[in-house]
Amino acid sequence: MGHVFFGARLLRAGVIASVLFALCLTGSAGATTTTSSEGEAVCSPNPGSCTFSGNAEATFAGQFNTPAVVIDQSLCPAQAADPADTICGHFGIDTTSVQGTITVGIAFNADDDLDLCVVRGAPPAATLAAPCSTGVGATETVTFTVVCGDTHFEAQILPISFPFPGPTPLTPSRFTGTVTANLNACVGAGQVPPPPADAQREVDGGGKLTNATTPDASFAVDVERESNGALEGKVRISTNGCDFRGRNIDSAEFDDANKTTVIHGRGTFKGSSTLVPFNATAHDGGPNGSNDTFTIDKCSTSSRVAEGDVRYRVERN
C-alpha cells in the first residue's frame, strides 16, 4: 500500500538499508496495555500480554505520542527490549500445548496509517506467523495458525505515517486491539483423541442379573446409533412371570467418558400387544463383565450383571 508521512509518499520497494534506518525514528509511546479478557486466558496488564490455553478473547490499547516511522517490520524489536513501545507497538501472545488459530485485529484513526504484523518467537530470531496486514482503511487483521510446539508470539503495530505535524503527548495516535483464540488442547503421546460427536456408537450384551427381586432374571441389549443419527436395536428383560421386550428405540444418550447408554423406547409384555414406554441404562464397567450394570423400569430387577457382559463401542472412522 502507499503510505503518506507528513505529505510525502514513501516507497517500500527498493529502499536501501540506510534509508530504512533513517526513516525508523524512535519516538515516545504509551505502552500497550491489556484492557479486558474472557475465557481461557491469563493476562498481564502492562506491558500487555496474555497466555491462551483454549478459547478466549482479550482486548488491548496503546498509543504513539510523538512522530515515529517504521516501514520495515524487521526493525521492530522484541517487546521485552521495547516495553514502552517507543519503536513499534507490541502485544505478547503465549501458548502452551494447544493448537488452532488466533486472530489479531487493530482499529485506529483513519487519518493515521498503522500496519499489523504477528511474529512467531521473539525478535531478532522471530519469523512472521502470517503475512502482515497493510490495508488502506482504519483496521488491520491477521489470522495465524498455532501448532503444539508454539510457545510465544508477538503482535507488532507499525507506525507507518501520520498527518502533519504528527502525534504529540497532548494529541496521541491511539489504537485498540482484539485477540480471539480458537484453540484446543494438544493430544499427548500415547493418548487417543476423543471421537467425533457423530461417530457410530453401539452398546450390546446380555446375561443374568444378580439379586433380582424375581429370581433368574436375564437380559439382552443391542442398541446402535449410526453416524447419520439413525437408531436401531432391541432390549429385553425376562424373569419368572415377567417378560418384556422393547419394540421401538426412540432415543439414546451415549456417554463416552463413562461408557454408559441411556435408552428410551416402547415395548410390550409377553401376551400383550399394547406398547408401553420404557427406560433402560446399560453400563460397561470393564472387561469380561466386571462391574457391568443393566437397569430397566420393567420386571422389577436389580442391576448388577452376574453372568454375561455389557460392551460399549465407538466406531472410529
GROMACS .gro file of N, CA, C and O in nm, residues 220-266:
model
  188
  220ALA      N    1  -3.100  -5.884   2.762
  220ALA     CA    2  -3.028  -5.869   2.637
  220ALA      C    3  -3.044  -5.724   2.591
  220ALA      O    4  -3.151  -5.665   2.606
  221VAL      N    5  -2.938  -5.668   2.537
  221VAL     CA    6  -2.942  -5.531   2.487
  221VAL      C    7  -2.852  -5.521   2.365
  221VAL      O    8  -2.744  -5.580   2.361
  222ASP      N    9  -2.898  -5.450   2.263
  222ASP     CA   10  -2.818  -5.425   2.143
  222ASP      C   11  -2.876  -5.301   2.075
  222ASP      O   12  -2.974  -5.309   2.002
  223VAL      N   13  -2.817  -5.187   2.105
  223VAL     CA   14  -2.866  -5.060   2.051
  223VAL      C   15  -2.749  -4.991   1.981
  223VAL      O   16  -2.640  -4.979   2.037
  224GLU      N   17  -2.775  -4.943   1.860
  224GLU     CA   18  -2.670  -4.883   1.778
  224GLU      C   19  -2.720  -4.751   1.721
  224GLU      O   20  -2.834  -4.740   1.677
  225ARG      N   21  -2.632  -4.652   1.726
  225ARG     CA   22  -2.661  -4.524   1.660
  225ARG      C   23  -2.563  -4.507   1.546
  225ARG      O   24  -2.442  -4.499   1.567
  226GLU      N   25  -2.617  -4.499   1.425
  226GLU     CA   26  -2.533  -4.480   1.307
  226GLU      C   27  -2.478  -4.338   1.304
  226GLU      O   28  -2.524  -4.249   1.376
  227SER      N   29  -2.378  -4.316   1.219
  227SER     CA   30  -2.316  -4.184   1.210
  227SER      C   31  -2.414  -4.078   1.161
  227SER      O   32  -2.395  -3.959   1.184
  228ASN      N   33  -2.521  -4.121   1.093
  228ASN     CA   34  -2.622  -4.025   1.048
  228ASN      C   35  -2.729  -3.998   1.153
  228ASN      O   36  -2.825  -3.926   1.128
  229GLY      N   37  -2.715  -4.060   1.273
  229GLY     CA   38  -2.807  -4.037   1.382
  229GLY      C   39  -2.918  -4.139   1.393
  229GLY      O   40  -2.992  -4.139   1.492
  230ALA      N   41  -2.935  -4.228   1.295
  230ALA     CA   42  -3.041  -4.328   1.299
  230ALA      C   43  -3.016  -4.430   1.410
  230ALA      O   44  -2.902  -4.472   1.433
  231LEU      N   45  -3.123  -4.470   1.478
  231LEU     CA   46  -3.114  -4.566   1.587
  231LEU      C   47  -3.181  -4.698   1.548
  231LEU      O   48  -3.283  -4.699   1.480
  232GLU      N   49  -3.122  -4.806   1.593
  232GLU     CA   50  -3.185  -4.937   1.577
  232GLU      C   51  -3.139  -5.026   1.690
  232GLU      O   52  -3.034  -5.002   1.752
  233GLY      N   53  -3.218  -5.128   1.721
  233GLY     CA   54  -3.175  -5.220   1.826
  233GLY      C   55  -3.290  -5.286   1.898
  233GLY      O   56  -3.407  -5.278   1.857
  234LYS      N   57  -3.253  -5.351   2.008
  234LYS     CA   58  -3.352  -5.426   2.086
  234LYS      C   59  -3.310  -5.428   2.232
  234LYS      O   60  -3.193  -5.412   2.267
  235VAL      N   61  -3.410  -5.446   2.319
  235VAL     CA   62  -3.389  -5.458   2.462
  235VAL      C   63  -3.485  -5.563   2.513
  235VAL      O   64  -3.601  -5.567   2.471
  236ARG      N   65  -3.438  -5.649   2.607
  236ARG     CA   66  -3.528  -5.749   2.664
  236ARG      C   67  -3.488  -5.780   2.807
  236ARG      O   68  -3.370  -5.785   2.840
  237ILE      N   69  -3.588  -5.797   2.891
  237ILE     CA   70  -3.569  -5.845   3.027
  237ILE      C   71  -3.668  -5.957   3.051
  237ILE      O   72  -3.785  -5.947   3.012
  238SER      N   73  -3.621  -6.065   3.112
  238SER     CA   74  -3.709  -6.182   3.132
  238SER      C   75  -3.682  -6.242   3.269
  238SER      O   76  -3.567  -6.272   3.304
  239THR      N   77  -3.787  -6.254   3.348
  239THR     CA   78  -3.779  -6.318   3.478
  239THR      C   79  -3.895  -6.414   3.491
  239THR      O   80  -3.983  -6.422   3.403
  240ASN      N   81  -3.899  -6.488   3.603
  240ASN     CA   82  -4.010  -6.580   3.628
  240ASN      C   83  -4.140  -6.500   3.641
  240ASN      O   84  -4.157  -6.421   3.732
  241GLY      N   85  -4.226  -6.513   3.543
  241GLY     CA   86  -4.355  -6.447   3.546
  241GLY      C   87  -4.357  -6.309   3.483
  241GLY      O   88  -4.462  -6.244   3.484
  242CYS      N   89  -4.245  -6.264   3.429
  242CYS     CA   90  -4.241  -6.132   3.366
  242CYS      C   91  -4.144  -6.134   3.249
  242CYS      O   92  -4.027  -6.171   3.266
  243ASP      N   93  -4.196  -6.095   3.134
  243ASP     CA   94  -4.113  -6.095   3.013
  243ASP      C   95  -4.148  -5.969   2.934
  243ASP      O   96  -4.261  -5.952   2.889
  244PHE      N   97  -4.050  -5.880   2.921
  244PHE     CA   98  -4.074  -5.754   2.849
  244PHE      C   99  -3.972  -5.742   2.737
  244PHE      O  100  -3.852  -5.765   2.754
  245ARG      N  101  -4.023  -5.701   2.620
  245ARG     CA  102  -3.937  -5.687   2.503
  245ARG      C  103  -3.957  -5.548   2.442
  245ARG      O  104  -4.069  -5.508   2.411
  246GLY      N  105  -3.846  -5.476   2.426
  246GLY     CA  106  -3.852  -5.346   2.360
  246GLY      C  107  -3.873  -5.363   2.210
  246GLY      O  108  -3.802  -5.439   2.145
  247ARG      N  109  -3.969  -5.289   2.156
  247ARG     CA  110  -4.002  -5.300   2.013
  247ARG      C  111  -3.949  -5.181   1.933
  247ARG      O  112  -3.916  -5.195   1.815
  248ASN      N  113  -3.946  -5.063   1.994
  248ASN     CA  114  -3.903  -4.941   1.925
  248ASN      C  115  -3.802  -4.867   2.012
  248ASN      O  116  -3.826  -4.845   2.131
  249ILE      N  117  -3.691  -4.827   1.952
  249ILE     CA  118  -3.593  -4.742   2.021
  249ILE      C  119  -3.618  -4.598   1.976
  249ILE      O  120  -3.596  -4.564   1.859
  250ASP      N  121  -3.665  -4.515   2.067
  250ASP     CA  122  -3.699  -4.377   2.032
  250ASP      C  123  -3.579  -4.282   2.044
  250ASP      O  124  -3.562  -4.191   1.963
  251SER      N  125  -3.496  -4.301   2.146
  251SER     CA  126  -3.380  -4.214   2.165
  251SER      C  127  -3.279  -4.287   2.252
  251SER      O  128  -3.312  -4.382   2.324
  252ALA      N  129  -3.156  -4.241   2.245
  252ALA     CA  130  -3.049  -4.299   2.327
  252ALA      C  131  -2.941  -4.195   2.348
  252ALA      O  132  -2.904  -4.123   2.255
  253GLU      N  133  -2.894  -4.184   2.472
  253GLU     CA  134  -2.782  -4.095   2.503
  253GLU      C  135  -2.659  -4.179   2.532
  253GLU      O  136  -2.660  -4.262   2.623
  254PHE      N  137  -2.553  -4.155   2.454
  254PHE     CA  138  -2.429  -4.228   2.470
  254PHE      C  139  -2.327  -4.140   2.542
  254PHE      O  140  -2.298  -4.029   2.498
  255ASP      N  141  -2.273  -4.191   2.652
  255ASP     CA  142  -2.175  -4.120   2.734
  255ASP      C  143  -2.041  -4.190   2.718
  255ASP      O  144  -2.015  -4.293   2.782
  256ASP      N  145  -1.954  -4.134   2.631
  256ASP     CA  146  -1.826  -4.199   2.604
  256ASP      C  147  -1.738  -4.207   2.728
  256ASP      O  148  -1.668  -4.306   2.749
  257ALA      N  149  -1.737  -4.100   2.807
  257ALA     CA  150  -1.646  -4.096   2.922
  257ALA      C  151  -1.678  -4.205   3.023
  257ALA      O  152  -1.588  -4.266   3.081
  258ASN      N  153  -1.806  -4.231   3.045
  258ASN     CA  154  -1.847  -4.330   3.144
  258ASN      C  155  -1.892  -4.462   3.083
  258ASN      O  156  -1.933  -4.553   3.154
  259LYS      N  157  -1.886  -4.472   2.949
  259LYS     CA  158  -1.926  -4.593   2.878
  259LYS      C  159  -2.066  -4.638   2.920
  259LYS      O  160  -2.089  -4.753   2.958
  260THR      N  161  -2.157  -4.544   2.915
  260THR     CA  162  -2.294  -4.567   2.960
  260THR      C  163  -2.391  -4.520   2.853
  260THR      O  164  -2.370  -4.415   2.792
  261THR      N  165  -2.498  -4.598   2.832
  261THR     CA  166  -2.602  -4.561   2.737
  261THR      C  167  -2.736  -4.562   2.807
  261THR      O  168  -2.772  -4.660   2.874
  262VAL      N  169  -2.810  -4.454   2.795
  262VAL     CA  170  -2.946  -4.444   2.847
  262VAL      C  171  -3.040  -4.456   2.728
  262VAL      O  172  -3.029  -4.380   2.631
  263ILE      N  173  -3.133  -4.552   2.735
  263ILE     CA  174  -3.216  -4.589   2.621
  263ILE      C  175  -3.362  -4.562   2.656
  263ILE      O  176  -3.410  -4.598   2.764
  264HIS      N  177  -3.432  -4.499   2.562
  264HIS     CA  178  -3.575  -4.472   2.578
  264HIS      C  179  -3.648  -4.534   2.459
  264HIS      O  180  -3.604  -4.520   2.344
  265GLY      N  181  -3.760  -4.600   2.487
  265GLY     CA  182  -3.834  -4.661   2.378
  265GLY      C  183  -3.970  -4.710   2.423
  265GLY      O  184  -4.021  -4.672   2.529
  266ARG      N  185  -4.028  -4.797   2.341
  266ARG     CA  186  -4.158  -4.857   2.369
  266ARG      C  187  -4.151  -5.006   2.341
  266ARG      O  188  -4.078  -5.050   2.253
   0.00000   0.00000   0.00000
